[in-house]
Coordinates of C-alpha atoms in Angstrom, one line a residue:
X1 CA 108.3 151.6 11.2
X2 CA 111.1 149.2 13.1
X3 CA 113.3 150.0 10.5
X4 CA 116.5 150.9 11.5
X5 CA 119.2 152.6 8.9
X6 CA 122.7 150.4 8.7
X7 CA 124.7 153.1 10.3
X8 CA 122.8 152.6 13.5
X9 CA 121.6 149.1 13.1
X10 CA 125.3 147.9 12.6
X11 CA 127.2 150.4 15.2
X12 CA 129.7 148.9 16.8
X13 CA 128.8 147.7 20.2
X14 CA 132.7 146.8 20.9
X15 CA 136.3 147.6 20.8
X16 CA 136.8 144.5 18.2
X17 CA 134.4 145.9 16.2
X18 CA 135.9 149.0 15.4
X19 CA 137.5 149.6 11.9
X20 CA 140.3 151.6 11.6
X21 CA 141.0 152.9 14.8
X22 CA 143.2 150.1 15.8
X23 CA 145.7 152.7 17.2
X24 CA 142.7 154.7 19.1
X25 CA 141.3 151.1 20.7
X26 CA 144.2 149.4 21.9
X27 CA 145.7 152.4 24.2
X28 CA 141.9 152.9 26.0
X29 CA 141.8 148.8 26.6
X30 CA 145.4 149.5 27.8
X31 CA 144.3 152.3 30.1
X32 CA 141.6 150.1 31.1
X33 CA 143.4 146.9 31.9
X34 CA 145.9 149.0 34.2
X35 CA 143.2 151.0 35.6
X36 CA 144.9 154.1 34.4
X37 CA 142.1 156.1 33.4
X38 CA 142.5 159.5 32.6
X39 CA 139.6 162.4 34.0
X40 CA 139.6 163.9 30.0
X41 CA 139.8 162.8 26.8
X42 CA 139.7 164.8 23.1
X43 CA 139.1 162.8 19.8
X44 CA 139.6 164.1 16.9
X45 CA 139.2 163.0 13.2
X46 CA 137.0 163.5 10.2
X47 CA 133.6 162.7 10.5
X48 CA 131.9 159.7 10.3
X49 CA 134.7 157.7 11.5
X50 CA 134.1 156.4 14.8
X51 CA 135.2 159.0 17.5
X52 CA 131.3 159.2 19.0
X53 CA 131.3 155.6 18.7
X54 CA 134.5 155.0 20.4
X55 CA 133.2 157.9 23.4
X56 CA 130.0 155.4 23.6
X57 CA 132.3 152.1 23.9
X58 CA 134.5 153.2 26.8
X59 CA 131.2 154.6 28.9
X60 CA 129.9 151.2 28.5
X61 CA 132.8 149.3 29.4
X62 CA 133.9 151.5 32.2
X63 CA 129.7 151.2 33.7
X64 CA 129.1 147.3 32.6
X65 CA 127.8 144.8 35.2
X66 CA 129.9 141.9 33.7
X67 CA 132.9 142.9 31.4
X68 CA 134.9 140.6 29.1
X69 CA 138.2 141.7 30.6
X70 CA 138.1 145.7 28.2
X71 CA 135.2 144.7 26.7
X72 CA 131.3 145.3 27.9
X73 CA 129.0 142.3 27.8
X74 CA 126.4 143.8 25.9
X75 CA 123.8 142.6 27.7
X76 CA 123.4 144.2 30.9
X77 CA 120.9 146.5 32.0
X78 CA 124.1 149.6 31.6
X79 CA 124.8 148.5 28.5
X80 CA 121.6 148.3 27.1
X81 CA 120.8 151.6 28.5
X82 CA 123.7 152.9 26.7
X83 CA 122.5 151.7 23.5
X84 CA 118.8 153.0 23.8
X85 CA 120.5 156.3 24.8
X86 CA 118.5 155.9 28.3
X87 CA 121.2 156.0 30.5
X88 CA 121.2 158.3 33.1
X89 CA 124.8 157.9 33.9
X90 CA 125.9 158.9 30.0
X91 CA 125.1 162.6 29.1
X92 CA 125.9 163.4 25.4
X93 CA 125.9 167.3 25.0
X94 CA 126.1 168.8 21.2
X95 CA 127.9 171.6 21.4
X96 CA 126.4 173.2 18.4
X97 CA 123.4 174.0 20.0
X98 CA 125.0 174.2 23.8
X99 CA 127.8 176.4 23.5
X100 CA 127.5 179.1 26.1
X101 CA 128.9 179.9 29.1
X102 CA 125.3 179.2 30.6
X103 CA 125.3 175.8 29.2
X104 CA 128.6 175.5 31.1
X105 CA 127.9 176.3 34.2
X106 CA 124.7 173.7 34.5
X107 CA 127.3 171.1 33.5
X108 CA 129.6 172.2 36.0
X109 CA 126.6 172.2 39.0
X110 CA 125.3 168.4 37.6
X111 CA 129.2 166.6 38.0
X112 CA 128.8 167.4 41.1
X113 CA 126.2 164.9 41.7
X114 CA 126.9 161.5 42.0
X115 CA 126.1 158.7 38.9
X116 CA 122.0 157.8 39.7
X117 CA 123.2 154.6 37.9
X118 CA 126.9 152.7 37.3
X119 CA 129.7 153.5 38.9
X120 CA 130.9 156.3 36.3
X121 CA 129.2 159.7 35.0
X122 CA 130.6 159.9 31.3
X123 CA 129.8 163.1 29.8
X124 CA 130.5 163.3 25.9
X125 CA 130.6 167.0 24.4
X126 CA 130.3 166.4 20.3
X127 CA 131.5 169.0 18.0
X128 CA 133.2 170.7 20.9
X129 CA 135.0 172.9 19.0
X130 CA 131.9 175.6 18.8
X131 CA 132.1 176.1 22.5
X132 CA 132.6 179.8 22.7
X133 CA 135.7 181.0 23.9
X134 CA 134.4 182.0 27.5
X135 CA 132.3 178.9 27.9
X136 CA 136.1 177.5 27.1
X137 CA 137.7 178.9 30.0
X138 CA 134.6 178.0 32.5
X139 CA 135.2 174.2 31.5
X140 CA 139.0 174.3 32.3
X141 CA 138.9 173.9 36.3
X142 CA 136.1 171.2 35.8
X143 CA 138.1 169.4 32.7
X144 CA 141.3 169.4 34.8
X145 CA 140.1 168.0 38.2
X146 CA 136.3 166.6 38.0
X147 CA 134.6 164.8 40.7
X148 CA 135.6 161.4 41.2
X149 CA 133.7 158.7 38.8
X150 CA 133.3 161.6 36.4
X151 CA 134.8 161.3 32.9
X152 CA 134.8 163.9 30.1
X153 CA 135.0 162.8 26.1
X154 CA 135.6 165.8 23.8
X155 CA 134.6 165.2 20.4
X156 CA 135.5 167.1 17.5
X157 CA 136.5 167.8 13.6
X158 CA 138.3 170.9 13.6
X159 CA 141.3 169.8 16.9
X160 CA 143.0 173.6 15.3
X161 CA 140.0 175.2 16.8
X162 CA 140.4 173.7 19.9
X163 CA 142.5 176.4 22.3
X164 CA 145.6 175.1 23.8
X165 CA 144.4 174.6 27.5
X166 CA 141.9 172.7 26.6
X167 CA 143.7 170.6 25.1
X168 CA 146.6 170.3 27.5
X169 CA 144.0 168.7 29.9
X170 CA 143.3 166.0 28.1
X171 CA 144.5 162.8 26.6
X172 CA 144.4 163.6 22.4
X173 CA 143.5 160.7 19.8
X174 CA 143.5 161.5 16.2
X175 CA 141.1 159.3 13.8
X176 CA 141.8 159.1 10.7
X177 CA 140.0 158.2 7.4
X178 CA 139.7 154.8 5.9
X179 CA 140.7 153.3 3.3
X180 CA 138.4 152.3 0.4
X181 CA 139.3 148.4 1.0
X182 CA 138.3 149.1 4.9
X183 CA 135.4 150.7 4.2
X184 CA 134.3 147.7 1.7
X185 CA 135.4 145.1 3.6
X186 CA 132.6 146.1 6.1
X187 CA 129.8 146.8 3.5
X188 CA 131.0 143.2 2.5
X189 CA 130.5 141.5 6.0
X190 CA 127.1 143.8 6.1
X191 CA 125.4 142.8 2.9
X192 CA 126.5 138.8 4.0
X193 CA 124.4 139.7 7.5
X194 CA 121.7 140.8 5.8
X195 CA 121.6 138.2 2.8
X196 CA 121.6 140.9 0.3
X197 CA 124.0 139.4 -2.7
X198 CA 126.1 142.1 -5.1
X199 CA 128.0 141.6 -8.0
X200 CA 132.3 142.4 -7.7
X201 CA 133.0 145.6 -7.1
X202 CA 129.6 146.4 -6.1
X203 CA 131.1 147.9 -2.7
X204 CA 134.4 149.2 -3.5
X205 CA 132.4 151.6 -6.2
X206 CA 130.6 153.1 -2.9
X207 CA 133.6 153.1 -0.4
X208 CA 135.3 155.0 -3.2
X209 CA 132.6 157.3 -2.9
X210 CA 132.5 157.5 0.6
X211 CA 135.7 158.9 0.7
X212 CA 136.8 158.0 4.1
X213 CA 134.0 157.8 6.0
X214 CA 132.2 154.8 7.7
X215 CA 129.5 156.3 7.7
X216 CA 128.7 158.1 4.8
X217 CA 129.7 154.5 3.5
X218 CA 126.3 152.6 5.5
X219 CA 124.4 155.7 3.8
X220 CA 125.0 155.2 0.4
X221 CA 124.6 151.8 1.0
X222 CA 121.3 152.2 2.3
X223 CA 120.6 154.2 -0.3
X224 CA 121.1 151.2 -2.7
X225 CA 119.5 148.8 -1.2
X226 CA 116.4 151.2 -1.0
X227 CA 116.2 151.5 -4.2
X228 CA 116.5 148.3 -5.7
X229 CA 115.2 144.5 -5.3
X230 CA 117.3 141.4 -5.6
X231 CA 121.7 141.4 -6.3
X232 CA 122.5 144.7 -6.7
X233 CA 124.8 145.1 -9.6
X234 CA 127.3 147.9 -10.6
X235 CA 124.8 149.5 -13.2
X236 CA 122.4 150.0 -10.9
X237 CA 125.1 151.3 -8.3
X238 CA 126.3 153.8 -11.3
X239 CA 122.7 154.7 -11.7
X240 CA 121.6 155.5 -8.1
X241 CA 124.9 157.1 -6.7
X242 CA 126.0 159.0 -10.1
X243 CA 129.1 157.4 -10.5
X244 CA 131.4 158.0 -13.2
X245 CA 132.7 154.7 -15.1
X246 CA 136.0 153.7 -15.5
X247 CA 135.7 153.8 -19.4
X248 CA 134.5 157.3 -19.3
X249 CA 137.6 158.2 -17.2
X250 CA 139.9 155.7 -20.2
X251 CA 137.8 157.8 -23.4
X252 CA 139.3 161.1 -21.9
X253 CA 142.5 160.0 -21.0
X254 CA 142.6 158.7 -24.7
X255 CA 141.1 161.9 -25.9
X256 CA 144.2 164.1 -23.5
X257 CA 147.2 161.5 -25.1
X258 CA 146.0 162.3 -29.0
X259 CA 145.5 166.1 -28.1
X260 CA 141.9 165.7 -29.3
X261 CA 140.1 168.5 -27.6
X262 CA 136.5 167.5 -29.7
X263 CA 136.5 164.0 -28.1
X264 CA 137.8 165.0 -25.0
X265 CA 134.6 167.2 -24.5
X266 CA 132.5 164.3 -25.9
X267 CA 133.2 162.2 -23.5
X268 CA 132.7 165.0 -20.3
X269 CA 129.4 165.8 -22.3
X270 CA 128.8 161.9 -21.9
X271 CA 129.5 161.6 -18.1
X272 CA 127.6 164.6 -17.0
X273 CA 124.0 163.4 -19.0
X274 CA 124.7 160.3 -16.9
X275 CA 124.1 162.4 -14.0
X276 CA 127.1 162.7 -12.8
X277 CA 128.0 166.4 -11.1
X278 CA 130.8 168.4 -12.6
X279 CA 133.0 168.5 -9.4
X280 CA 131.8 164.4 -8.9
X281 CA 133.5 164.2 -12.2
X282 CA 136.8 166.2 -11.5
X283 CA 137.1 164.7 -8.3
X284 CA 137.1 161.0 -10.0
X285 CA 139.7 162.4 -12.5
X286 CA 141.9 163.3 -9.8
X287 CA 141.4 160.0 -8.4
X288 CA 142.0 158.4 -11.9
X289 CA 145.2 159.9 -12.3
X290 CA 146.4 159.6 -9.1
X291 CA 145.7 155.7 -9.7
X292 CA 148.0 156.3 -13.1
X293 CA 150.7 157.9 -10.9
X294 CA 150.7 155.5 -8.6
X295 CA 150.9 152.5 -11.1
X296 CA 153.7 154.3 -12.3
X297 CA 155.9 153.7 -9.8
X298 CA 155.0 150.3 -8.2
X299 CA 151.5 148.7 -9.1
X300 CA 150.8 146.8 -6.0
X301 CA 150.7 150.3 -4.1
X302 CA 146.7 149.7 -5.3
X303 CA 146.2 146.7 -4.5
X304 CA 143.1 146.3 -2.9
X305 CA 141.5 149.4 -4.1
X306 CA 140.8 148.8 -7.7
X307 CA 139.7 145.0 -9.4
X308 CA 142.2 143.4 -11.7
X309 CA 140.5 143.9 -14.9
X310 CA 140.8 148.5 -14.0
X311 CA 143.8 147.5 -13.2
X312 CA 145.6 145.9 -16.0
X313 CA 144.0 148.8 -18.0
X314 CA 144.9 151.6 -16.0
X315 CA 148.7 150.0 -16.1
X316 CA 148.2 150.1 -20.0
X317 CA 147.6 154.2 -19.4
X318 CA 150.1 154.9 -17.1
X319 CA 152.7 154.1 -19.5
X320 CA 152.0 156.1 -21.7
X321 CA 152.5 158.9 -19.3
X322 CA 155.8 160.0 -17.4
X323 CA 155.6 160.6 -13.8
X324 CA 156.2 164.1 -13.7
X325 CA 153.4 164.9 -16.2
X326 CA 151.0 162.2 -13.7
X327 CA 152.3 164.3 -11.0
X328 CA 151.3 167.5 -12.7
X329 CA 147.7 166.7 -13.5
X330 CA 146.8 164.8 -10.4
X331 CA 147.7 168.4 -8.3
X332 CA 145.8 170.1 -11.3
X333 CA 142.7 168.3 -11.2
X334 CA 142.7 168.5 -7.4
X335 CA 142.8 172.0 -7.6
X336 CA 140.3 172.3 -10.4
X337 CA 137.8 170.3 -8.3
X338 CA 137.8 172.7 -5.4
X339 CA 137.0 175.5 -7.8
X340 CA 134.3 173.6 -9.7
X341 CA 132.5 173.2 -6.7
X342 CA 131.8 176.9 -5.5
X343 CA 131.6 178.0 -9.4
X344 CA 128.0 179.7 -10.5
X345 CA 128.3 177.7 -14.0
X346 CA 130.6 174.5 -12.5
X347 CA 129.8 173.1 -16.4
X348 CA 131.6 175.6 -18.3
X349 CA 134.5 175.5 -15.6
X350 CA 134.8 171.7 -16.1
X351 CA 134.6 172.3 -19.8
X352 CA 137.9 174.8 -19.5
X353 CA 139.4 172.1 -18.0
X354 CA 139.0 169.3 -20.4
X355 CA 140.1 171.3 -23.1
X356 CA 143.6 172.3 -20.8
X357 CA 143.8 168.7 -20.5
X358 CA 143.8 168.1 -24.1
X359 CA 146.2 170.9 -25.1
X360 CA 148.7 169.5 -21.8
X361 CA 151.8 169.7 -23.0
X362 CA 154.7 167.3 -21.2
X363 CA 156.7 168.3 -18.7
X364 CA 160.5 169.0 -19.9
X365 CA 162.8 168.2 -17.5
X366 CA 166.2 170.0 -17.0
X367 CA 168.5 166.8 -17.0
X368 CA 166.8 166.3 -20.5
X369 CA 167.2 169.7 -21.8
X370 CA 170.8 169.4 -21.1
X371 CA 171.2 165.9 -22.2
X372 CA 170.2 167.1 -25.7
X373 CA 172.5 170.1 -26.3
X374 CA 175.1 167.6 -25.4
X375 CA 174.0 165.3 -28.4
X376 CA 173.6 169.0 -30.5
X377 CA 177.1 169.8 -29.6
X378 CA 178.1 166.4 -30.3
X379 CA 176.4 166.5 -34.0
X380 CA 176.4 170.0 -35.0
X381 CA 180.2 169.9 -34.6
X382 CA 180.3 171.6 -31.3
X383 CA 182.2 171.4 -28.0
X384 CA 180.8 170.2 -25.0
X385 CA 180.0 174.3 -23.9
X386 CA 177.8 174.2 -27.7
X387 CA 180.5 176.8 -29.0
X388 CA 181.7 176.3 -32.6
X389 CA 184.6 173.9 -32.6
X390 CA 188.4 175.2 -33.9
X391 CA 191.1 173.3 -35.4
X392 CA 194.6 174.1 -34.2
X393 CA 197.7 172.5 -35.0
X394 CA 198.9 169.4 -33.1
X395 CA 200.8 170.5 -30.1
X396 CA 204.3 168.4 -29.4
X397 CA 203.7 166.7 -25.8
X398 CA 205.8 167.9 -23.4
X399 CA 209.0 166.1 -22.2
X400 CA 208.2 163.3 -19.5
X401 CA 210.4 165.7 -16.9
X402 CA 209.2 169.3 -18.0
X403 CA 207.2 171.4 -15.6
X404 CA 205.0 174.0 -17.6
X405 CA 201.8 175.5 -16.4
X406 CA 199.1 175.2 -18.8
X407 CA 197.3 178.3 -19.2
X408 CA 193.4 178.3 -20.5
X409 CA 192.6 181.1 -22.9
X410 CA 191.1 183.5 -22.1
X411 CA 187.5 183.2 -21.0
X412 CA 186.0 186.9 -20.0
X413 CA 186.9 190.5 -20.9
X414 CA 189.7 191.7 -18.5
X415 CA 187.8 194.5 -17.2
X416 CA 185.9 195.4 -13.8
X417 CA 182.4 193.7 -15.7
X418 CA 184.5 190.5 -17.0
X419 CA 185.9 190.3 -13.8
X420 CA 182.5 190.3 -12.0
X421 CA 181.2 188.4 -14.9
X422 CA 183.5 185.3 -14.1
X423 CA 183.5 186.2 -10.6
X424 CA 181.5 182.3 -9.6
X425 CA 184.1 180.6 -12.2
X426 CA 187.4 182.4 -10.2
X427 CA 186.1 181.3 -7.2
X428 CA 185.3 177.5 -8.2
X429 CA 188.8 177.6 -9.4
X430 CA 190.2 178.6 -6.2
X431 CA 187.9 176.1 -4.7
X432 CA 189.5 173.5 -6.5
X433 CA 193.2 174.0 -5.1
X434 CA 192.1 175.0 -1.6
X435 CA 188.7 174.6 -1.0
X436 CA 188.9 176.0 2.8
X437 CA 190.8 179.6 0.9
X438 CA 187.6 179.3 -1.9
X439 CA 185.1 179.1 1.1
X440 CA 186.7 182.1 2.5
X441 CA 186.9 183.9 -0.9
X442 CA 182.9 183.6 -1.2
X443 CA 182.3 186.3 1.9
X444 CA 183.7 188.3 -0.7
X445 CA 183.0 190.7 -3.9
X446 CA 184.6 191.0 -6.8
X447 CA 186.4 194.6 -7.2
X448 CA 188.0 196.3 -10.0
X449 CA 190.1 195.4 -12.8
X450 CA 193.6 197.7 -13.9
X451 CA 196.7 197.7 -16.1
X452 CA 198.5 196.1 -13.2
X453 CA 196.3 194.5 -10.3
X454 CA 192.9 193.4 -9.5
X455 CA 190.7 193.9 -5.8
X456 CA 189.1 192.1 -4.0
X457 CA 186.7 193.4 -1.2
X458 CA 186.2 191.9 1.7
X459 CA 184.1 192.7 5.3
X460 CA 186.3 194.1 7.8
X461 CA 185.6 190.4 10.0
X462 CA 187.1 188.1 6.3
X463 CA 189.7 190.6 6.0
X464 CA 192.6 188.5 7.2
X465 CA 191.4 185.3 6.3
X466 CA 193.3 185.6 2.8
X467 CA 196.1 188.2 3.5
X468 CA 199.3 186.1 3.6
X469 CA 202.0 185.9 0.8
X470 CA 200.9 182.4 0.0
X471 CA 197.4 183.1 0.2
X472 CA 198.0 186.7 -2.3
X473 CA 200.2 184.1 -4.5
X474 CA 197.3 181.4 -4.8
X475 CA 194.7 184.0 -6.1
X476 CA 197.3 185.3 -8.4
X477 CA 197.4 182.1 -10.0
X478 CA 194.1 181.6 -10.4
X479 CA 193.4 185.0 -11.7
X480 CA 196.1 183.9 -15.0
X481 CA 194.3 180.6 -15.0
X482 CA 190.8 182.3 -15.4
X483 CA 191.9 185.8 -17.6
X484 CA 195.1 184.4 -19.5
X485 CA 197.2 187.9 -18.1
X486 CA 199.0 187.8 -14.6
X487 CA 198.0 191.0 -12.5
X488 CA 198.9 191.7 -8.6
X489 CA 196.1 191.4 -6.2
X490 CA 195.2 194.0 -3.7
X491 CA 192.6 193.4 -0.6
X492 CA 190.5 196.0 0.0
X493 CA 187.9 196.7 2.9
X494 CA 184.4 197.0 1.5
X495 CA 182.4 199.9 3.5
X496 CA 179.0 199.1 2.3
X497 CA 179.1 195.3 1.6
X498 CA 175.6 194.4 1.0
X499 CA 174.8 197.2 -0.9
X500 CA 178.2 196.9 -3.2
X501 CA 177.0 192.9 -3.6
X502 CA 173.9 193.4 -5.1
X503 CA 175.0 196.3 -7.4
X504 CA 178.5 193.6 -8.2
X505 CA 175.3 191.2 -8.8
X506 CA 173.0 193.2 -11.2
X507 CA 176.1 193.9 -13.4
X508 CA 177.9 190.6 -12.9
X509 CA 174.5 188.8 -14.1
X510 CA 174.0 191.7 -17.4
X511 CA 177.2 190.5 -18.1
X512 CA 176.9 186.8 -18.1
X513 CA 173.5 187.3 -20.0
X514 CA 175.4 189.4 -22.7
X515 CA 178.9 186.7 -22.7
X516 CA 176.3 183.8 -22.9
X517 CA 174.7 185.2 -26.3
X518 CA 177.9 185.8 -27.7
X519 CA 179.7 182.7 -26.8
X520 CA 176.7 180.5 -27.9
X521 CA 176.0 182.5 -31.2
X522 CA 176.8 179.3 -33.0
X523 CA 174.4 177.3 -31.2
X524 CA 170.6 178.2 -32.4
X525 CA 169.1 176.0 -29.8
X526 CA 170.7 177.2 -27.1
X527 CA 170.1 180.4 -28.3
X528 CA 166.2 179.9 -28.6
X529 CA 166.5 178.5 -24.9
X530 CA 168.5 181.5 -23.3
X531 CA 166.0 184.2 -25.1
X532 CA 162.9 182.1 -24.6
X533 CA 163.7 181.7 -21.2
X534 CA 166.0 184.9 -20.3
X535 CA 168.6 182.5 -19.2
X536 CA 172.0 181.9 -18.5
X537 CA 174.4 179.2 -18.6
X538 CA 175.7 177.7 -15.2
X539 CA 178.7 175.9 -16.0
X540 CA 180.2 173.1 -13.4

């Protein structure tokens, strides 16, 4: 029994080796060449890609007999004590099983003793985020200032559970996950070592499944190879690892775009009695669509990750989509994934979700709404607000030298609600002949509405900002712009201004609602939207 599984047979025994991690590499060979070696260091990073790996490289390189410049040789008696896991001079601790403060101290009272071998002590803590909170605190005097020789590698897949002055003591590295086309390109170079052939595709199928990891990667592959004799082909890869096919993902998606809930869950029925799990099956739905969503907008964003042929026919798909509606049921499916995998009867949530795929209805976008009640207005013989159109006589145009203000009809009931009602209209208007006076006219409310003047209440602090002859005359004008009828303004001090702006607010929206349904009575669509919806119009 010799054998030795790929993830251990084919560990990297140098920096050049590593995939992925080019960021993670080239610092510690930096810190290396400049003899700037820090006392701590904390890697972090999903698992299975690389960060115990990367702990063992730099205790090899840092106790070889005859490095290649940041490289170890391989060869030596250090190194090859390293890789048998004899070394005396490299302690790795699990922290899962060696997380108290007594398990602290005894690594406190053994740095103290100088390496038996090599001219470092390396000690690597995996999963260090279980260390118990005391044990924590016992490590940070030792962390901060160890022994000389003596160098500490925190490992660990939760760096939030980490407490700060941990990690303020060390030198942080994050790992991150790799990409399918890494994770295949390796599988590649491994099945060519071990002259096992595979048909295309055979090894982007499991790096897909591996989703991220090296090493779950080697395990599945292992896996394969257990189980069969000869090229392994993509059947047999479907078989053994429960993959879902592409054309299972392209019958459903077929299924979604006729609204054919029947053959929609035909073809789940047809994935799961393949053996695929229900949450396997979400999860590559997700993926499917993300793929769509992704085509969408610029197809060589996959290149790499898919072959030409799923390609082409996920390109076909994708345009039949829009990219809000891809957007949609990519976070959808994501979701629905997480919950099929902690359901009691994952099946009949998977099942709920096919069907909700089927009855999807596309997403209506407001540029669109509004683009076609301009076309209504336009057609049904309406003006561009979706009112009823009047004919009035021709006006003569006015002499080139004449100076007449046009006044607008009136818009708004002159009362205290009409006023409040047009309230955002009277100050866009004022905007629009002094913007600086309209920005100073929004710290205000609107007031109340008489015979002869209208208020306007303003904090004691805004008061002034608008109380010059000019300033009075300006909202004036704006005030026969917007009503049609020419009252005096008065400025009033508002007591109670948040409390008299949300009550101005509640009545100034009842009476939009109630001016919107009576200006657009002529308009049935907009009339369906604005009850549908309880909405109002915002006009620019």
């Amino acid at each position: 029994m010799d054998y030795k599984v790929l993830a251990l047979k084919w560990r990297p025994q140098r920096f050049g080796d590593l995939v992925g991690q080019d960021h993670v590499s080239s610092v510690l060979q930096g810190a290396l060449r400049q003899e700037r070696l820090a006392q701590a260091y904390l890697f972090s990073g999903p698992r299975g890609c690389g960060k115990t790996t990367t702990a063992r490289l730099l205790a090899k390189v840092l106790n070889c007999e005859n490095p290649e410049g940041e490289e170890p040789c391989g060869s030596c008696n250090s190194c090859q004590g390293i890789l048998a896991g004899s070394s005396l001079a490299v302690q790795e601790i699990d922290a899962a099983s060696n997380r108290s403060i007594e398990d602290i101290r005894r690594i406190r009272e053994e740095v103290g003793l100088s390496a038996l071998e090599g001219r470092h002590r390396i000690y690597i803590i995996d999963e260090a985020h279980q260390i118990t909170g005391d044990a924590a605190n016992a490590l940070l005097k030792t962390l901060e200032e160890p022994p000389p020789g003596v160098v500490f590698v925190l490992a660990t897949t939760e760096l939030e559970k980490i407490i700060p002055t941990i990690r303020s003591r060390c030198q942080c590295f994050s790992f991150r996950l790799l990409g399918a086309d890494e994770i295949a390109g390796h599988l590649d170079q491994i099945l060519s070592r071990e002259k096992i052939p595979s048909a295309e595709g055979v090894t982007l199928a499991i790096a897909r499944k591996a989703d991220g990891s090296m090493r779950d990667g080697l395990t599945l592959l292992d896996q394969v190879i257990a189980s069969i004799e000869g090229e392994i082909s993509m059947e047999q890869v479907i078989e053994i690892l429960g993959l879902p096919r592409f054309d299972h993902f392209f019958q459903l998606t077929e299924a979604c775009l006729e609204r054919d809930g029947a053959a929609a869950i035909r073809a789940m029925n047809q994935v799961l009695d393949s053996g695929v799990s229900p949450r396997d099956f979400a999860l590559g739905l997700s993926g499917h669509f993300r793929n769509l969503l992704l085509l969408k907008h610029d197809p060589a964003l996959l290149e790499g990750e898919m072959g030409r042929e799923e390609r082409e026919a996920c390109q076909k798909y994708a345009g039949d989509f829009k990219a809000e509606d891809l957007l949609y049921l990519t976070r959808l499916l994501g979701d629905r994934a997480d919950q099929i995998r902690y359901a009691s009867r994952p099946r009949v949530l998977l099942e709920a979700l096919v069907i909700e795929l089927a009855r999807f209805e596309s997403r209506v976008m407001l540029s669109e709404v509004m683009a076609l009640l301009k076309n209504s207005a336009v057609s049904g013989g309406m003006d561009s607000g979706g009112r009823k159109r009047e004919s009035h006589p021709a006006k003569p145009a006015p002499a080139p030298n004449e100076k007449k203000k046009e006044v607008s009809p009136a818009q708004y009931p002159l009362s205290g609600d009409g006023f409040r009602a047009a309230w955002p209209h009277f100050v866009s208007v004022v905007k629009e002949s002094n913007m600086l006076k309209g920005n100073f006219l929004e710290k205000a409310s609107p007031g109340e509405v008489t015979a002869r003047s209208f208020s306007i209440r303003f904090a004691r602090h805004f008061h002034g900002f608008l109380d010059s002859p000019a300033d009075k005359t300006l909202l004036q004008e704006r005030f026969l712009e917007v009503f049609g009828e020419k009252r005096e303004v008065r400025l009033d001090l508002d007591s109670a201004p948040e409390a008299r702006d949300r009550v101005s607010s509640e009545k100034a929206e009842g009476a939009r609602r109630k001016q919107d349904r009576k200006d657009y009575s002529g308009n049935d669509l907009v009339q369906g939207i604005l009850e549908k919806f309880d909405g109002e119009i915002i006009e620019s």
